[in-house]
């Protein structure tokens, strides 16, 4: 069978990169070559931005309820194609099928939620200080949105950006991660099947350099909506600042589960396994620190470690598999380096810590054993840096105050969890934990799309995605005063 060659989607037509270059897309579980995608350069990106710019002039005038209806149809199409989207995602990036279905479901939820916003998109009106005058605040679209997305939620994250952007009347250029181009392509196909006019969403493939970089340099892009690593995000912010562009950043995490001495330990074990080893630890909300009270640490680990050791590694398409591969060989090497670093820092490797060599068709896959360190000190690099793999560091504490202090003491601030039966402890944690998301008696992952999503400190730049807050990035406030007094009235001056 010949390997398929895919194309960019610009102004309603499929087209190769102008220079004809391509890059390969591989299955991380098997090494199978899935396809070739255009390695887009600056001229391709400029064409995509020009198409989006031109389409903006008509799309912004489509009534918002009609824009919402298209999103609603996208939700229906995604529901109809959920299984094939999920399977294609698992082949492309490895997460187990159950989680891939969840990833698509997040997109479906976002389609319906933002589709509904077509009939809300609420501004507001409040009283004005002068007689015979009104004031209303409206949400206007901003223009062209550049969406740059990572590989770990290849359907969900593009929908979190594109759907609020579209319902608000903006047009889009999407550059998905080079490890997950196919999922983005399938999504964009459904958008057009749902009736999106040409040029409203444009898709360009390619790596950070040159493709993503070229998108940052476009003067006709009004907003950059970026999700990825903190390192790349900082660069995106600097480039955006140079051109005074609006930029929204969703970046890394170093999320913790706190287990107090009164916690339901069996419940905590379930939450830790799901948060730390689900998606092979490759979620921005993955738990990579376990902050546990000394009084229950031994008992907790006695329950947790055997469960970790029984997790089944393999091809995510196999329904019995718990943990899929790491996305690529570079990331596998990074995860393994952190194991060596943890040992060099003096932490104790309890289990895992090795590349897993699986047999048969999985011999070419990037697998890593679920890993756990104890004796980790808060200042160690394995307790501070995002590893983005199946590695969990255990930090021992003696009080709630210490747990909160350790939890807050990283440069990231995305998600935290606390297991306790004590309502006072839960309330104190709610008040004092400084992450954007907090779970009480549940693990660090599981955000729902109707709430704001994002984090503090190095996890972002203060914006939120999803929920009503997700619309703030993609809209500009416009205030309209209407004076029907028939005379000049002076605010702040007239009595
Ligand atoms: P990454 O930063 O390597 O890449 C993200 C995207 O940026 C990709 O599309 C990539 O091609 C592009 N890119 C890279 N260099 C660029 C450049 N110079 N200019 C423009 N674009 C460039 O991140 P990744 O490895 O794909 O994703 C993993 C990271 O994403 C982790 O740090 C994870 O925590 C983070 N993440 C955050 C969230 C969140 O909502 N906070 C969600 C998912 C993932």
mmCIF file with all atom_site columns, N, CA, C and O and ligand atoms in Angstrom, residues 148-153 157 160 175-178 206-209 211-213 216 226-230 232-233 235-236 250-253 283-284 331 386 388 414 453-454 459 465, ligand 1:
data_model
loop_
_atom_site.group_PDB
_atom_site.id
_atom_site.type_symbol
_atom_site.label_atom_id
_atom_site.label_alt_id
_atom_site.label_comp_id
_atom_site.label_asym_id
_atom_site.label_entity_id
_atom_site.label_seq_id
_atom_site.pdbx_PDB_ins_code
_atom_site.Cartn_x
_atom_site.Cartn_y
_atom_site.Cartn_z
_atom_site.occupancy
_atom_site.B_iso_or_equiv
_atom_site.pdbx_formal_charge
_atom_site.auth_seq_id
_atom_site.auth_comp_id
_atom_site.auth_asym_id
_atom_site.auth_atom_id
_atom_site.pdbx_PDB_model_num
ATOM   1   N N   . UNK A 1 148 ? -1.855  27.743 17.469 1.00 0.00 ? 148 UNK A N   1
ATOM   2   C CA  . UNK A 1 148 ? -0.691  26.847 17.440 1.00 0.00 ? 148 UNK A CA  1
ATOM   3   C C   . UNK A 1 148 ? -0.888  25.835 18.568 1.00 0.00 ? 148 UNK A C   1
ATOM   4   O O   . UNK A 1 148 ? -1.020  26.231 19.732 1.00 0.00 ? 148 UNK A O   1
ATOM   5   N N   . UNK A 1 149 ? -0.932  24.553 18.214 1.00 0.00 ? 149 UNK A N   1
ATOM   6   C CA  . UNK A 1 149 ? -1.393  23.566 19.191 1.00 0.00 ? 149 UNK A CA  1
ATOM   7   C C   . UNK A 1 149 ? -0.381  22.433 19.375 1.00 0.00 ? 149 UNK A C   1
ATOM   8   O O   . UNK A 1 149 ? 0.395   22.120 18.471 1.00 0.00 ? 149 UNK A O   1
ATOM   9   N N   . UNK A 1 150 ? -0.436  21.776 20.551 1.00 0.00 ? 150 UNK A N   1
ATOM   10  C CA  . UNK A 1 150 ? 0.470   20.656 20.827 1.00 0.00 ? 150 UNK A CA  1
ATOM   11  C C   . UNK A 1 150 ? -0.151  19.332 20.402 1.00 0.00 ? 150 UNK A C   1
ATOM   12  O O   . UNK A 1 150 ? -1.276  19.299 19.896 1.00 0.00 ? 150 UNK A O   1
ATOM   13  N N   . UNK A 1 151 ? 0.559   18.230 20.648 1.00 0.00 ? 151 UNK A N   1
ATOM   14  C CA  . UNK A 1 151 ? 0.133   16.919 20.146 1.00 0.00 ? 151 UNK A CA  1
ATOM   15  C C   . UNK A 1 151 ? -0.650  16.128 21.169 1.00 0.00 ? 151 UNK A C   1
ATOM   16  O O   . UNK A 1 151 ? -1.218  15.095 20.850 1.00 0.00 ? 151 UNK A O   1
ATOM   17  N N   . UNK A 1 152 ? -0.699  16.561 22.434 1.00 0.00 ? 152 UNK A N   1
ATOM   18  C CA  . UNK A 1 152 ? -1.221  15.641 23.455 1.00 0.00 ? 152 UNK A CA  1
ATOM   19  C C   . UNK A 1 152 ? -2.746  15.584 23.519 1.00 0.00 ? 152 UNK A C   1
ATOM   20  O O   . UNK A 1 152 ? -3.307  14.609 23.984 1.00 0.00 ? 152 UNK A O   1
ATOM   21  N N   . UNK A 1 153 ? -3.421  16.653 23.074 1.00 0.00 ? 153 UNK A N   1
ATOM   22  C CA  . UNK A 1 153 ? -4.881  16.612 22.900 1.00 0.00 ? 153 UNK A CA  1
ATOM   23  C C   . UNK A 1 153 ? -5.177  17.106 21.485 1.00 0.00 ? 153 UNK A C   1
ATOM   24  O O   . UNK A 1 153 ? -5.613  18.239 21.280 1.00 0.00 ? 153 UNK A O   1
ATOM   25  N N   . UNK A 1 157 ? -7.768  20.331 21.907 1.00 0.00 ? 157 UNK A N   1
ATOM   26  C CA  . UNK A 1 157 ? -7.167  21.670 22.024 1.00 0.00 ? 157 UNK A CA  1
ATOM   27  C C   . UNK A 1 157 ? -7.476  22.552 20.807 1.00 0.00 ? 157 UNK A C   1
ATOM   28  O O   . UNK A 1 157 ? -7.868  23.715 20.981 1.00 0.00 ? 157 UNK A O   1
ATOM   29  N N   . UNK A 1 160 ? -10.871 23.933 21.397 1.00 0.00 ? 160 UNK A N   1
ATOM   30  C CA  . UNK A 1 160 ? -10.927 24.939 22.469 1.00 0.00 ? 160 UNK A CA  1
ATOM   31  C C   . UNK A 1 160 ? -10.572 26.322 21.950 1.00 0.00 ? 160 UNK A C   1
ATOM   32  O O   . UNK A 1 160 ? -10.972 27.336 22.502 1.00 0.00 ? 160 UNK A O   1
ATOM   33  N N   . UNK A 1 175 ? -2.168  25.820 12.996 1.00 0.00 ? 175 UNK A N   1
ATOM   34  C CA  . UNK A 1 175 ? -0.945  25.035 12.775 1.00 0.00 ? 175 UNK A CA  1
ATOM   35  C C   . UNK A 1 175 ? -0.841  24.005 13.897 1.00 0.00 ? 175 UNK A C   1
ATOM   36  O O   . UNK A 1 175 ? -0.462  24.308 15.024 1.00 0.00 ? 175 UNK A O   1
ATOM   37  N N   . UNK A 1 176 ? -1.207  22.753 13.579 1.00 0.00 ? 176 UNK A N   1
ATOM   38  C CA  . UNK A 1 176 ? -1.138  21.724 14.621 1.00 0.00 ? 176 UNK A CA  1
ATOM   39  C C   . UNK A 1 176 ? 0.292   21.237 14.814 1.00 0.00 ? 176 UNK A C   1
ATOM   40  O O   . UNK A 1 176 ? 1.166   21.492 13.982 1.00 0.00 ? 176 UNK A O   1
ATOM   41  N N   . UNK A 1 177 ? 0.506   20.504 15.899 1.00 0.00 ? 177 UNK A N   1
ATOM   42  C CA  . UNK A 1 177 ? 1.841   19.951 16.161 1.00 0.00 ? 177 UNK A CA  1
ATOM   43  C C   . UNK A 1 177 ? 2.235   18.977 15.052 1.00 0.00 ? 177 UNK A C   1
ATOM   44  O O   . UNK A 1 177 ? 1.391   18.300 14.463 1.00 0.00 ? 177 UNK A O   1
ATOM   45  N N   . UNK A 1 178 ? 3.517   18.899 14.803 1.00 0.00 ? 178 UNK A N   1
ATOM   46  C CA  . UNK A 1 178 ? 4.013   18.048 13.719 1.00 0.00 ? 178 UNK A CA  1
ATOM   47  C C   . UNK A 1 178 ? 3.816   16.553 14.009 1.00 0.00 ? 178 UNK A C   1
ATOM   48  O O   . UNK A 1 178 ? 3.864   15.737 13.097 1.00 0.00 ? 178 UNK A O   1
ATOM   49  N N   . UNK A 1 206 ? 3.371   21.694 9.591  1.00 0.00 ? 206 UNK A N   1
ATOM   50  C CA  . UNK A 1 206 ? 4.821   21.900 9.631  1.00 0.00 ? 206 UNK A CA  1
ATOM   51  C C   . UNK A 1 206 ? 5.296   22.029 11.058 1.00 0.00 ? 206 UNK A C   1
ATOM   52  O O   . UNK A 1 206 ? 4.495   22.183 11.986 1.00 0.00 ? 206 UNK A O   1
ATOM   53  N N   . UNK A 1 207 ? 6.590   21.976 11.261 1.00 0.00 ? 207 UNK A N   1
ATOM   54  C CA  . UNK A 1 207 ? 7.143   22.075 12.614 1.00 0.00 ? 207 UNK A CA  1
ATOM   55  C C   . UNK A 1 207 ? 7.207   23.524 13.110 1.00 0.00 ? 207 UNK A C   1
ATOM   56  O O   . UNK A 1 207 ? 6.836   24.461 12.394 1.00 0.00 ? 207 UNK A O   1
ATOM   57  N N   . UNK A 1 208 ? 7.696   23.670 14.346 1.00 0.00 ? 208 UNK A N   1
ATOM   58  C CA  . UNK A 1 208 ? 7.837   25.009 14.943 1.00 0.00 ? 208 UNK A CA  1
ATOM   59  C C   . UNK A 1 208 ? 8.627   25.936 14.039 1.00 0.00 ? 208 UNK A C   1
ATOM   60  O O   . UNK A 1 208 ? 8.243   27.087 13.810 1.00 0.00 ? 208 UNK A O   1
ATOM   61  N N   . UNK A 1 209 ? 9.745   25.397 13.558 1.00 0.00 ? 209 UNK A N   1
ATOM   62  C CA  . UNK A 1 209 ? 10.550  26.154 12.590 1.00 0.00 ? 209 UNK A CA  1
ATOM   63  C C   . UNK A 1 209 ? 10.612  25.368 11.301 1.00 0.00 ? 209 UNK A C   1
ATOM   64  O O   . UNK A 1 209 ? 10.967  24.195 11.362 1.00 0.00 ? 209 UNK A O   1
ATOM   65  N N   . UNK A 1 211 ? 7.516   26.662 10.198 1.00 0.00 ? 211 UNK A N   1
ATOM   66  C CA  . UNK A 1 211 ? 6.098   26.988 9.989  1.00 0.00 ? 211 UNK A CA  1
ATOM   67  C C   . UNK A 1 211 ? 5.513   27.854 11.113 1.00 0.00 ? 211 UNK A C   1
ATOM   68  O O   . UNK A 1 211 ? 4.928   28.914 10.860 1.00 0.00 ? 211 UNK A O   1
ATOM   69  N N   . UNK A 1 212 ? 5.673   27.371 12.370 1.00 0.00 ? 212 UNK A N   1
ATOM   70  C CA  . UNK A 1 212 ? 5.109   28.131 13.495 1.00 0.00 ? 212 UNK A CA  1
ATOM   71  C C   . UNK A 1 212 ? 5.728   29.514 13.570 1.00 0.00 ? 212 UNK A C   1
ATOM   72  O O   . UNK A 1 212 ? 5.044   30.522 13.787 1.00 0.00 ? 212 UNK A O   1
ATOM   73  N N   . UNK A 1 213 ? 7.033   29.535 13.380 1.00 0.00 ? 213 UNK A N   1
ATOM   74  C CA  . UNK A 1 213 ? 7.777   30.804 13.440 1.00 0.00 ? 213 UNK A CA  1
ATOM   75  C C   . UNK A 1 213 ? 7.219   31.803 12.409 1.00 0.00 ? 213 UNK A C   1
ATOM   76  O O   . UNK A 1 213 ? 7.033   32.992 12.700 1.00 0.00 ? 213 UNK A O   1
ATOM   77  N N   . UNK A 1 216 ? 4.106   33.457 13.539 1.00 0.00 ? 216 UNK A N   1
ATOM   78  C CA  . UNK A 1 216 ? 4.303   34.509 14.553 1.00 0.00 ? 216 UNK A CA  1
ATOM   79  C C   . UNK A 1 216 ? 4.643   35.848 13.908 1.00 0.00 ? 216 UNK A C   1
ATOM   80  O O   . UNK A 1 216 ? 4.419   36.902 14.496 1.00 0.00 ? 216 UNK A O   1
ATOM   81  N N   . UNK A 1 226 ? -1.868  30.115 21.771 1.00 0.00 ? 226 UNK A N   1
ATOM   82  C CA  . UNK A 1 226 ? -0.819  29.091 21.781 1.00 0.00 ? 226 UNK A CA  1
ATOM   83  C C   . UNK A 1 226 ? -0.983  28.146 22.957 1.00 0.00 ? 226 UNK A C   1
ATOM   84  O O   . UNK A 1 226 ? -1.190  28.588 24.087 1.00 0.00 ? 226 UNK A O   1
ATOM   85  N N   . UNK A 1 227 ? -0.869  26.856 22.700 1.00 0.00 ? 227 UNK A N   1
ATOM   86  C CA  . UNK A 1 227 ? -0.734  25.875 23.785 1.00 0.00 ? 227 UNK A CA  1
ATOM   87  C C   . UNK A 1 227 ? 0.492   25.040 23.497 1.00 0.00 ? 227 UNK A C   1
ATOM   88  O O   . UNK A 1 227 ? 0.672   24.530 22.380 1.00 0.00 ? 227 UNK A O   1
ATOM   89  N N   . UNK A 1 228 ? 1.348   24.900 24.505 1.00 0.00 ? 228 UNK A N   1
ATOM   90  C CA  . UNK A 1 228 ? 2.575   24.125 24.323 1.00 0.00 ? 228 UNK A CA  1
ATOM   91  C C   . UNK A 1 228 ? 3.465   24.301 25.542 1.00 0.00 ? 228 UNK A C   1
ATOM   92  O O   . UNK A 1 228 ? 2.992   24.635 26.638 1.00 0.00 ? 228 UNK A O   1
ATOM   93  N N   . UNK A 1 229 ? 4.754   24.112 25.334 1.00 0.00 ? 229 UNK A N   1
ATOM   94  C CA  . UNK A 1 229 ? 5.677   24.164 26.463 1.00 0.00 ? 229 UNK A CA  1
ATOM   95  C C   . UNK A 1 229 ? 5.935   25.607 26.896 1.00 0.00 ? 229 UNK A C   1
ATOM   96  O O   . UNK A 1 229 ? 5.776   26.555 26.109 1.00 0.00 ? 229 UNK A O   1
ATOM   97  N N   . UNK A 1 230 ? 6.350   25.753 28.125 1.00 0.00 ? 230 UNK A N   1
ATOM   98  C CA  . UNK A 1 230 ? 6.634   27.088 28.655 1.00 0.00 ? 230 UNK A CA  1
ATOM   99  C C   . UNK A 1 230 ? 7.784   27.731 27.892 1.00 0.00 ? 230 UNK A C   1
ATOM   100 O O   . UNK A 1 230 ? 7.760   28.934 27.606 1.00 0.00 ? 230 UNK A O   1
ATOM   101 N N   . UNK A 1 232 ? 8.646   27.328 24.673 1.00 0.00 ? 232 UNK A N   1
ATOM   102 C CA  . UNK A 1 232 ? 8.184   27.877 23.393 1.00 0.00 ? 232 UNK A CA  1
ATOM   103 C C   . UNK A 1 232 ? 7.241   29.050 23.641 1.00 0.00 ? 232 UNK A C   1
ATOM   104 O O   . UNK A 1 232 ? 7.279   30.055 22.932 1.00 0.00 ? 232 UNK A O   1
ATOM   105 N N   . UNK A 1 233 ? 6.404   28.909 24.664 1.00 0.00 ? 233 UNK A N   1
ATOM   106 C CA  . UNK A 1 233 ? 5.433   29.960 24.974 1.00 0.00 ? 233 UNK A CA  1
ATOM   107 C C   . UNK A 1 233 ? 6.097   31.301 25.266 1.00 0.00 ? 233 UNK A C   1
ATOM   108 O O   . UNK A 1 233 ? 5.613   32.354 24.847 1.00 0.00 ? 233 UNK A O   1
ATOM   109 N N   . UNK A 1 235 ? 8.901   32.335 24.067 1.00 0.00 ? 235 UNK A N   1
ATOM   110 C CA  . UNK A 1 235 ? 9.350   32.860 22.769 1.00 0.00 ? 235 UNK A CA  1
ATOM   111 C C   . UNK A 1 235 ? 8.162   33.465 22.001 1.00 0.00 ? 235 UNK A C   1
ATOM   112 O O   . UNK A 1 235 ? 8.272   34.561 21.426 1.00 0.00 ? 235 UNK A O   1
ATOM   113 N N   . UNK A 1 236 ? 7.032   32.763 22.014 1.00 0.00 ? 236 UNK A N   1
ATOM   114 C CA  . UNK A 1 236 ? 5.836   33.268 21.324 1.00 0.00 ? 236 UNK A CA  1
ATOM   115 C C   . UNK A 1 236 ? 5.436   34.629 21.905 1.00 0.00 ? 236 UNK A C   1
ATOM   116 O O   . UNK A 1 236 ? 5.121   35.576 21.165 1.00 0.00 ? 236 UNK A O   1
ATOM   117 N N   . UNK A 1 250 ? -1.210  28.853 26.975 1.00 0.00 ? 250 UNK A N   1
ATOM   118 C CA  . UNK A 1 250 ? -1.528  27.751 27.890 1.00 0.00 ? 250 UNK A CA  1
ATOM   119 C C   . UNK A 1 250 ? -0.303  26.851 27.899 1.00 0.00 ? 250 UNK A C   1
ATOM   120 O O   . UNK A 1 250 ? -0.024  26.183 26.905 1.00 0.00 ? 250 UNK A O   1
ATOM   121 N N   . UNK A 1 251 ? 0.400   26.819 29.034 1.00 0.00 ? 251 UNK A N   1
ATOM   122 C CA  . UNK A 1 251 ? 1.734   26.203 29.015 1.00 0.00 ? 251 UNK A CA  1
ATOM   123 C C   . UNK A 1 251 ? 1.834   25.015 29.975 1.00 0.00 ? 251 UNK A C   1
ATOM   124 O O   . UNK A 1 251 ? 0.848   24.348 30.234 1.00 0.00 ? 251 UNK A O   1
ATOM   125 N N   . UNK A 1 252 ? 3.016   24.790 30.494 1.00 0.00 ? 252 UNK A N   1
ATOM   126 C CA  . UNK A 1 252 ? 3.296   23.554 31.220 1.00 0.00 ? 252 UNK A CA  1
ATOM   127 C C   . UNK A 1 252 ? 2.710   23.497 32.618 1.00 0.00 ? 252 UNK A C   1
ATOM   128 O O   . UNK A 1 252 ? 2.105   24.455 33.110 1.00 0.00 ? 252 UNK A O   1
ATOM   129 N N   . UNK A 1 253 ? 2.906   22.346 33.244 1.00 0.00 ? 253 UNK A N   1
ATOM   130 C CA  . UNK A 1 253 ? 2.415   22.158 34.610 1.00 0.00 ? 253 UNK A CA  1
ATOM   131 C C   . UNK A 1 253 ? 3.357   21.262 35.408 1.00 0.00 ? 253 UNK A C   1
ATOM   132 O O   . UNK A 1 253 ? 4.199   20.553 34.840 1.00 0.00 ? 253 UNK A O   1
ATOM   133 N N   . UNK A 1 283 ? -0.032  14.775 29.942 1.00 0.00 ? 283 UNK A N   1
ATOM   134 C CA  . UNK A 1 283 ? -1.102  15.778 29.973 1.00 0.00 ? 283 UNK A CA  1
ATOM   135 C C   . UNK A 1 283 ? -0.552  16.999 30.688 1.00 0.00 ? 283 UNK A C   1
ATOM   136 O O   . UNK A 1 283 ? 0.247   16.864 31.616 1.00 0.00 ? 283 UNK A O   1
ATOM   137 N N   . UNK A 1 284 ? -1.034  18.168 30.278 1.00 0.00 ? 284 UNK A N   1
ATOM   138 C CA  . UNK A 1 284 ? -0.593  19.370 31.001 1.00 0.00 ? 284 UNK A CA  1
ATOM   139 C C   . UNK A 1 284 ? -1.048  19.307 32.451 1.00 0.00 ? 284 UNK A C   1
ATOM   140 O O   . UNK A 1 284 ? -0.420  19.881 33.326 1.00 0.00 ? 284 UNK A O   1
ATOM   141 N N   . UNK A 1 331 ? 11.325  12.626 23.137 1.00 0.00 ? 331 UNK A N   1
ATOM   142 C CA  . UNK A 1 331 ? 10.641  12.769 24.424 1.00 0.00 ? 331 UNK A CA  1
ATOM   143 C C   . UNK A 1 331 ? 10.949  11.559 25.317 1.00 0.00 ? 331 UNK A C   1
ATOM   144 O O   . UNK A 1 331 ? 11.096  11.693 26.536 1.00 0.00 ? 331 UNK A O   1
ATOM   145 N N   . UNK A 1 386 ? 8.889   20.144 34.513 1.00 0.00 ? 386 UNK A N   1
ATOM   146 C CA  . UNK A 1 386 ? 7.889   19.308 33.846 1.00 0.00 ? 386 UNK A CA  1
ATOM   147 C C   . UNK A 1 386 ? 8.602   18.205 33.067 1.00 0.00 ? 386 UNK A C   1
ATOM   148 O O   . UNK A 1 386 ? 9.408   18.491 32.183 1.00 0.00 ? 386 UNK A O   1
ATOM   149 N N   . UNK A 1 388 ? 6.787   15.433 31.674 1.00 0.00 ? 388 UNK A N   1
ATOM   150 C CA  . UNK A 1 388 ? 5.843   15.060 30.605 1.00 0.00 ? 388 UNK A CA  1
ATOM   151 C C   . UNK A 1 388 ? 6.001   13.595 30.221 1.00 0.00 ? 388 UNK A C   1
ATOM   152 O O   . UNK A 1 388 ? 6.128   13.236 29.047 1.00 0.00 ? 388 UNK A O   1
ATOM   153 N N   . UNK A 1 414 ? -0.901  24.992 37.353 1.00 0.00 ? 414 UNK A N   1
ATOM   154 C CA  . UNK A 1 414 ? -2.095  24.581 36.615 1.00 0.00 ? 414 UNK A CA  1
ATOM   155 C C   . UNK A 1 414 ? -3.118  23.870 37.492 1.00 0.00 ? 414 UNK A C   1
ATOM   156 O O   . UNK A 1 414 ? -4.205  24.391 37.749 1.00 0.00 ? 414 UNK A O   1
ATOM   157 N N   . UNK A 1 453 ? -10.374 27.251 31.984 1.00 0.00 ? 453 UNK A N   1
ATOM   158 C CA  . UNK A 1 453 ? -9.246  26.325 32.084 1.00 0.00 ? 453 UNK A CA  1
ATOM   159 C C   . UNK A 1 453 ? -7.950  27.097 31.882 1.00 0.00 ? 453 UNK A C   1
ATOM   160 O O   . UNK A 1 453 ? -7.782  27.800 30.896 1.00 0.00 ? 453 UNK A O   1
ATOM   161 N N   . UNK A 1 454 ? -7.030  26.924 32.822 1.00 0.00 ? 454 UNK A N   1
ATOM   162 C CA  . UNK A 1 454 ? -5.724  27.565 32.675 1.00 0.00 ? 454 UNK A CA  1
ATOM   163 C C   . UNK A 1 454 ? -5.069  27.665 34.033 1.00 0.00 ? 454 UNK A C   1
ATOM   164 O O   . UNK A 1 454 ? -5.631  27.218 35.040 1.00 0.00 ? 454 UNK A O   1
ATOM   165 N N   . UNK A 1 459 ? 2.458   28.790 33.978 1.00 0.00 ? 459 UNK A N   1
ATOM   166 C CA  . UNK A 1 459 ? 1.531   27.995 33.163 1.00 0.00 ? 459 UNK A CA  1
ATOM   167 C C   . UNK A 1 459 ? 0.852   28.843 32.092 1.00 0.00 ? 459 UNK A C   1
ATOM   168 O O   . UNK A 1 459 ? 0.227   28.300 31.183 1.00 0.00 ? 459 UNK A O   1
ATOM   169 N N   . UNK A 1 465 ? -8.933  29.423 28.857 1.00 0.00 ? 465 UNK A N   1
ATOM   170 C CA  . UNK A 1 465 ? -9.695  28.859 27.751 1.00 0.00 ? 465 UNK A CA  1
ATOM   171 C C   . UNK A 1 465 ? -10.963 28.233 28.306 1.00 0.00 ? 465 UNK A C   1
ATOM   172 O O   . UNK A 1 465 ? -11.089 28.039 29.513 1.00 0.00 ? 465 UNK A O   1
HETATM 173 P P1  . LIG B 2 .   ? 5.907   22.604 22.075 1.00 0.00 ? 1   LIG B P1  1
HETATM 174 O O1  . LIG B 2 .   ? 6.058   23.899 22.766 1.00 0.00 ? 1   LIG B O1  1
HETATM 175 O O2  . LIG B 2 .   ? 7.129   21.877 21.672 1.00 0.00 ? 1   LIG B O2  1
HETATM 176 O O3  . LIG B 2 .   ? 5.042   22.762 20.745 1.00 0.00 ? 1   LIG B O3  1
HETATM 177 C C1  . LIG B 2 .   ? 3.749   23.316 20.752 1.00 0.00 ? 1   LIG B C1  1
HETATM 178 C C2  . LIG B 2 .   ? 3.444   23.877 19.387 1.00 0.00 ? 1   LIG B C2  1
HETATM 179 O O4  . LIG B 2 .   ? 4.311   24.984 19.156 1.00 0.00 ? 1   LIG B O4  1
HETATM 180 C C3  . LIG B 2 .   ? 3.667   22.906 18.228 1.00 0.00 ? 1   LIG B C3  1
HETATM 181 O O5  . LIG B 2 .   ? 2.677   23.105 17.251 1.00 0.00 ? 1   LIG B O5  1
HETATM 182 C C4  . LIG B 2 .   ? 5.024   23.329 17.706 1.00 0.00 ? 1   LIG B C4  1
HETATM 183 O O6  . LIG B 2 .   ? 5.231   23.002 16.349 1.00 0.00 ? 1   LIG B O6  1
HETATM 184 C C5  . LIG B 2 .   ? 4.946   24.827 17.894 1.00 0.00 ? 1   LIG B C5  1
HETATM 185 N N1  . LIG B 2 .   ? 6.237   25.514 17.946 1.00 0.00 ? 1   LIG B N1  1
HETATM 186 C C6  . LIG B 2 .   ? 7.428   25.043 18.381 1.00 0.00 ? 1   LIG B C6  1
HETATM 187 N N2  . LIG B 2 .   ? 8.380   25.988 18.243 1.00 0.00 ? 1   LIG B N2  1
HETATM 188 C C7  . LIG B 2 .   ? 7.783   27.079 17.724 1.00 0.00 ? 1   LIG B C7  1
HETATM 189 C C8  . LIG B 2 .   ? 8.245   28.376 17.363 1.00 0.00 ? 1   LIG B C8  1
HETATM 190 N N3  . LIG B 2 .   ? 9.509   28.745 17.481 1.00 0.00 ? 1   LIG B N3  1
HETATM 191 N N4  . LIG B 2 .   ? 7.351   29.264 16.878 1.00 0.00 ? 1   LIG B N4  1
HETATM 192 C C9  . LIG B 2 .   ? 6.038   28.928 16.740 1.00 0.00 ? 1   LIG B C9  1
HETATM 193 N N5  . LIG B 2 .   ? 5.556   27.701 17.042 1.00 0.00 ? 1   LIG B N5  1
HETATM 194 C C10 . LIG B 2 .   ? 6.413   26.790 17.549 1.00 0.00 ? 1   LIG B C10 1
HETATM 195 O O7  . LIG B 2 .   ? 4.989   21.693 23.010 1.00 0.00 ? 1   LIG B O7  1
HETATM 196 P P2  . LIG B 2 .   ? 4.549   20.184 22.788 1.00 0.00 ? 1   LIG B P2  1
HETATM 197 O O8  . LIG B 2 .   ? 5.708   19.284 23.093 1.00 0.00 ? 1   LIG B O8  1
HETATM 198 O O9  . LIG B 2 .   ? 3.858   20.029 21.482 1.00 0.00 ? 1   LIG B O9  1
HETATM 199 O O10 . LIG B 2 .   ? 3.438   20.022 23.917 1.00 0.00 ? 1   LIG B O10 1
HETATM 200 C C11 . LIG B 2 .   ? 3.731   19.689 25.228 1.00 0.00 ? 1   LIG B C11 1
HETATM 201 C C12 . LIG B 2 .   ? 3.644   20.913 26.122 1.00 0.00 ? 1   LIG B C12 1
HETATM 202 O O11 . LIG B 2 .   ? 2.346   21.505 26.000 1.00 0.00 ? 1   LIG B O11 1
HETATM 203 C C13 . LIG B 2 .   ? 3.800   20.587 27.585 1.00 0.00 ? 1   LIG B C13 1
HETATM 204 O O12 . LIG B 2 .   ? 4.619   21.552 28.186 1.00 0.00 ? 1   LIG B O12 1
HETATM 205 C C14 . LIG B 2 .   ? 2.386   20.693 28.123 1.00 0.00 ? 1   LIG B C14 1
HETATM 206 O O13 . LIG B 2 .   ? 2.291   20.976 29.503 1.00 0.00 ? 1   LIG B O13 1
HETATM 207 C C15 . LIG B 2 .   ? 1.834   21.796 27.286 1.00 0.00 ? 1   LIG B C15 1
HETATM 208 N N6  . LIG B 2 .   ? 0.373   21.765 27.273 1.00 0.00 ? 1   LIG B N6  1
HETATM 209 C C16 . LIG B 2 .   ? -0.290  22.737 27.973 1.00 0.00 ? 1   LIG B C16 1
HETATM 210 C C17 . LIG B 2 .   ? -1.671  22.718 28.030 1.00 0.00 ? 1   LIG B C17 1
HETATM 211 C C18 . LIG B 2 .   ? -2.426  23.782 28.787 1.00 0.00 ? 1   LIG B C18 1
HETATM 212 O O14 . LIG B 2 .   ? -3.606  23.975 28.508 1.00 0.00 ? 1   LIG B O14 1
HETATM 213 N N7  . LIG B 2 .   ? -1.818  24.480 29.734 1.00 0.00 ? 1   LIG B N7  1
HETATM 214 C C19 . LIG B 2 .   ? -2.379  21.726 27.362 1.00 0.00 ? 1   LIG B C19 1
HETATM 215 C C20 . LIG B 2 .   ? -1.669  20.752 26.666 1.00 0.00 ? 1   LIG B C20 1
HETATM 216 C C21 . LIG B 2 .   ? -0.282  20.785 26.619 1.00 0.00 ? 1   LIG B C21 1
#
